[in-house]
PDB file of C-alpha atoms and ligand atoms in Angstrom:
ATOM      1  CA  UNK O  14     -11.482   3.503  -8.579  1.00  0.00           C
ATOM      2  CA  UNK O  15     -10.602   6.480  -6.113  1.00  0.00           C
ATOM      3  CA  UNK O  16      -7.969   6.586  -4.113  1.00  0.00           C
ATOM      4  CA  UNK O  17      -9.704   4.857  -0.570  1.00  0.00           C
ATOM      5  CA  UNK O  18      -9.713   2.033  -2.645  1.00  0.00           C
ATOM      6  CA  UNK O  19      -6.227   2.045  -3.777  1.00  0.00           C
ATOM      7  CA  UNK O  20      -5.488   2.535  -0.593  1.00  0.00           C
ATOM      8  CA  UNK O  21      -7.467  -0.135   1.347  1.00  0.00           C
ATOM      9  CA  UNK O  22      -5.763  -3.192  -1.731  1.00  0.00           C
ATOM     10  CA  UNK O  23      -2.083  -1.424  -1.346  1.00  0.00           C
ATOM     11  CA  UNK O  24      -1.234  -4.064   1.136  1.00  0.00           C
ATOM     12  CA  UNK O  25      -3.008  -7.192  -1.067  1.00  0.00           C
ATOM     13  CA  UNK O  26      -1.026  -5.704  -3.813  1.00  0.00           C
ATOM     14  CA  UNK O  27       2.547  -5.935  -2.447  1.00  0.00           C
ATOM     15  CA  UNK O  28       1.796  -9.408  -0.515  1.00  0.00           C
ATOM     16  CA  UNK O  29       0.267 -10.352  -4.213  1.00  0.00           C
ATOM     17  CA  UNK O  30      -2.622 -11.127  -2.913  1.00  0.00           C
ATOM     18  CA  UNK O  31      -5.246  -9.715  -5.505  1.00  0.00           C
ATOM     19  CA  UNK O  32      -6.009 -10.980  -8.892  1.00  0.00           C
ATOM     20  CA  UNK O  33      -4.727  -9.913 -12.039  1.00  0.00           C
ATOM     21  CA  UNK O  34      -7.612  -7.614 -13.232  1.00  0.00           C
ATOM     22  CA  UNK O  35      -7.488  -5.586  -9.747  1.00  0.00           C
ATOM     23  CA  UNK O  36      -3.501  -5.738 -10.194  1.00  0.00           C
ATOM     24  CA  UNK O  37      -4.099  -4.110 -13.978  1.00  0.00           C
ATOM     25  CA  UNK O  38      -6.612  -1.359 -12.260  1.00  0.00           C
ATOM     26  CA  UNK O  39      -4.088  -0.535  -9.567  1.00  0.00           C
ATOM     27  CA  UNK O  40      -1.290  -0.317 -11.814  1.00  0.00           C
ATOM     28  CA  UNK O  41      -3.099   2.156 -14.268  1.00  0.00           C
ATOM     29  CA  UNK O  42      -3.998   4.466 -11.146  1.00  0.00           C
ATOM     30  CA  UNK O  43      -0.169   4.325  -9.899  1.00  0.00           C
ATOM     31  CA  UNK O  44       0.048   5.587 -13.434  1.00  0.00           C
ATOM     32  CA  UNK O  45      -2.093   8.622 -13.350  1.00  0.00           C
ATOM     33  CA  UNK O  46      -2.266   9.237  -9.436  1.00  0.00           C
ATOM     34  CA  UNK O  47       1.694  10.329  -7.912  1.00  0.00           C
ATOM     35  CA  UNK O  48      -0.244  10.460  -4.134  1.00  0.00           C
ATOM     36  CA  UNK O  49      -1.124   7.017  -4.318  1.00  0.00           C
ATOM     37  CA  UNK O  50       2.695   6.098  -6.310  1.00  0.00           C
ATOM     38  CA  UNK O  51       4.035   7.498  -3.871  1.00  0.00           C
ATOM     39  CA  UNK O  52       2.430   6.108  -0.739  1.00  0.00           C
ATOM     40  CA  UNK O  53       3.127   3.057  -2.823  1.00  0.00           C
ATOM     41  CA  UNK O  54       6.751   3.277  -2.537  1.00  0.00           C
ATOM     42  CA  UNK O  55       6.412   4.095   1.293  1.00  0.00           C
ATOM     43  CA  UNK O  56       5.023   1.134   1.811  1.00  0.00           C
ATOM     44  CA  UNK O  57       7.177  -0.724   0.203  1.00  0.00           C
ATOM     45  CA  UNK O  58      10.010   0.659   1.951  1.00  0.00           C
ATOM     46  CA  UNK O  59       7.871  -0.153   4.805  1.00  0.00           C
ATOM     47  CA  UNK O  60       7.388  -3.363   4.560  1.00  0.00           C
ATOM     48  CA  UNK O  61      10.547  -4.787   3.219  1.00  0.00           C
ATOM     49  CA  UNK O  62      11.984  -3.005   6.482  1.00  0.00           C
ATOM     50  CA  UNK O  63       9.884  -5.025   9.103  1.00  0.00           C
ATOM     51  CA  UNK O  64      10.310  -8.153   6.682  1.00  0.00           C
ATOM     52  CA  UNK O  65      13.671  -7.935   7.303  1.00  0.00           C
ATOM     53  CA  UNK O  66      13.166  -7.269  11.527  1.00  0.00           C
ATOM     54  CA  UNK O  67      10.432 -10.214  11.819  1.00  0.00           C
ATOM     55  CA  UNK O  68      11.946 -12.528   8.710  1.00  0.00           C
ATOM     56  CA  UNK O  69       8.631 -13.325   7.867  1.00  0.00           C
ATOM     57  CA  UNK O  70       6.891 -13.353   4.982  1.00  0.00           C
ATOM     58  CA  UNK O  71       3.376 -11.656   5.904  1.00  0.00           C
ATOM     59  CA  UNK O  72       3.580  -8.503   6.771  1.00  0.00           C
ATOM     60  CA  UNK O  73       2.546  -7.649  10.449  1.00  0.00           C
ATOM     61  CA  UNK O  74      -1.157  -6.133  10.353  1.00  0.00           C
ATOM     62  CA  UNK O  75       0.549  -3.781  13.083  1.00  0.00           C
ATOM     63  CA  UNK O  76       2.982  -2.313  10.282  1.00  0.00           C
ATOM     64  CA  UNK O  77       0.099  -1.741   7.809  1.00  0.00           C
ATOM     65  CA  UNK O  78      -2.143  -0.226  10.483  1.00  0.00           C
ATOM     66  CA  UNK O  79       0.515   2.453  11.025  1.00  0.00           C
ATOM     67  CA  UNK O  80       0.917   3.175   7.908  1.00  0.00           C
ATOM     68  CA  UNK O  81      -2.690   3.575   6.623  1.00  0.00           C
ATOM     69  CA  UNK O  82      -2.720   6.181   9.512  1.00  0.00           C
ATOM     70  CA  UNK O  83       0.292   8.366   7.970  1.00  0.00           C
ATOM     71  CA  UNK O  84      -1.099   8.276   5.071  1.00  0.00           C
ATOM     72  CA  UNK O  85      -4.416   9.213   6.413  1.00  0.00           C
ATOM     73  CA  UNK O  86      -2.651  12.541   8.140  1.00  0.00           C
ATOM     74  CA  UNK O  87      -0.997  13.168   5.080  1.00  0.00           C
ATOM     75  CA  UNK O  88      -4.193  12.784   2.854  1.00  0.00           C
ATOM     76  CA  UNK O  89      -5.785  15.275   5.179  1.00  0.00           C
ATOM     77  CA  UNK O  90      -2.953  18.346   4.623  1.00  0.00           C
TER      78      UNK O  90
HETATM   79 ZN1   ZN U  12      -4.768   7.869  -6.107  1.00  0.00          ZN
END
């Protein structure tokens, strides 16, 4: 798996929305990749944030969108 991918089942992955093998492949690349650890723990600070504004449980595709593109600018530098 590259990192597009991780990327693109970040969000699936903190709403635990993916099965367990694609949970077990994520995991092992948060193990060997700190870019995509570390955009993981962005968006989880993300996300609990706007949980907390909207008290939902999904997470607004509005919050996800604007996060895929920071981490698309900072992917680029
Ligand atoms: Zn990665």
């Amino acid at each position: 798996m590259n990192c597009e991918e991780i990327i693109r089942l970040i969000s699936g992955y903190l709403d635990d929305d993916i099965d367990d093998l694609m949970r077990d492949m994520l995991e092992r690349h948060f193990e060997e990749c700190e870019r995509c650890l570390s955009l993981l723990h962005t968006m989880e600070k993300t996300i609990s944030f706007s949980r907390e504004l909207n008290k939902r449980k999904k997470v607004p595709e509005t919050v996800i969108r604007k996060v895929y593109w920071e981490v698309r600018i900072r992917y680029k530098k």
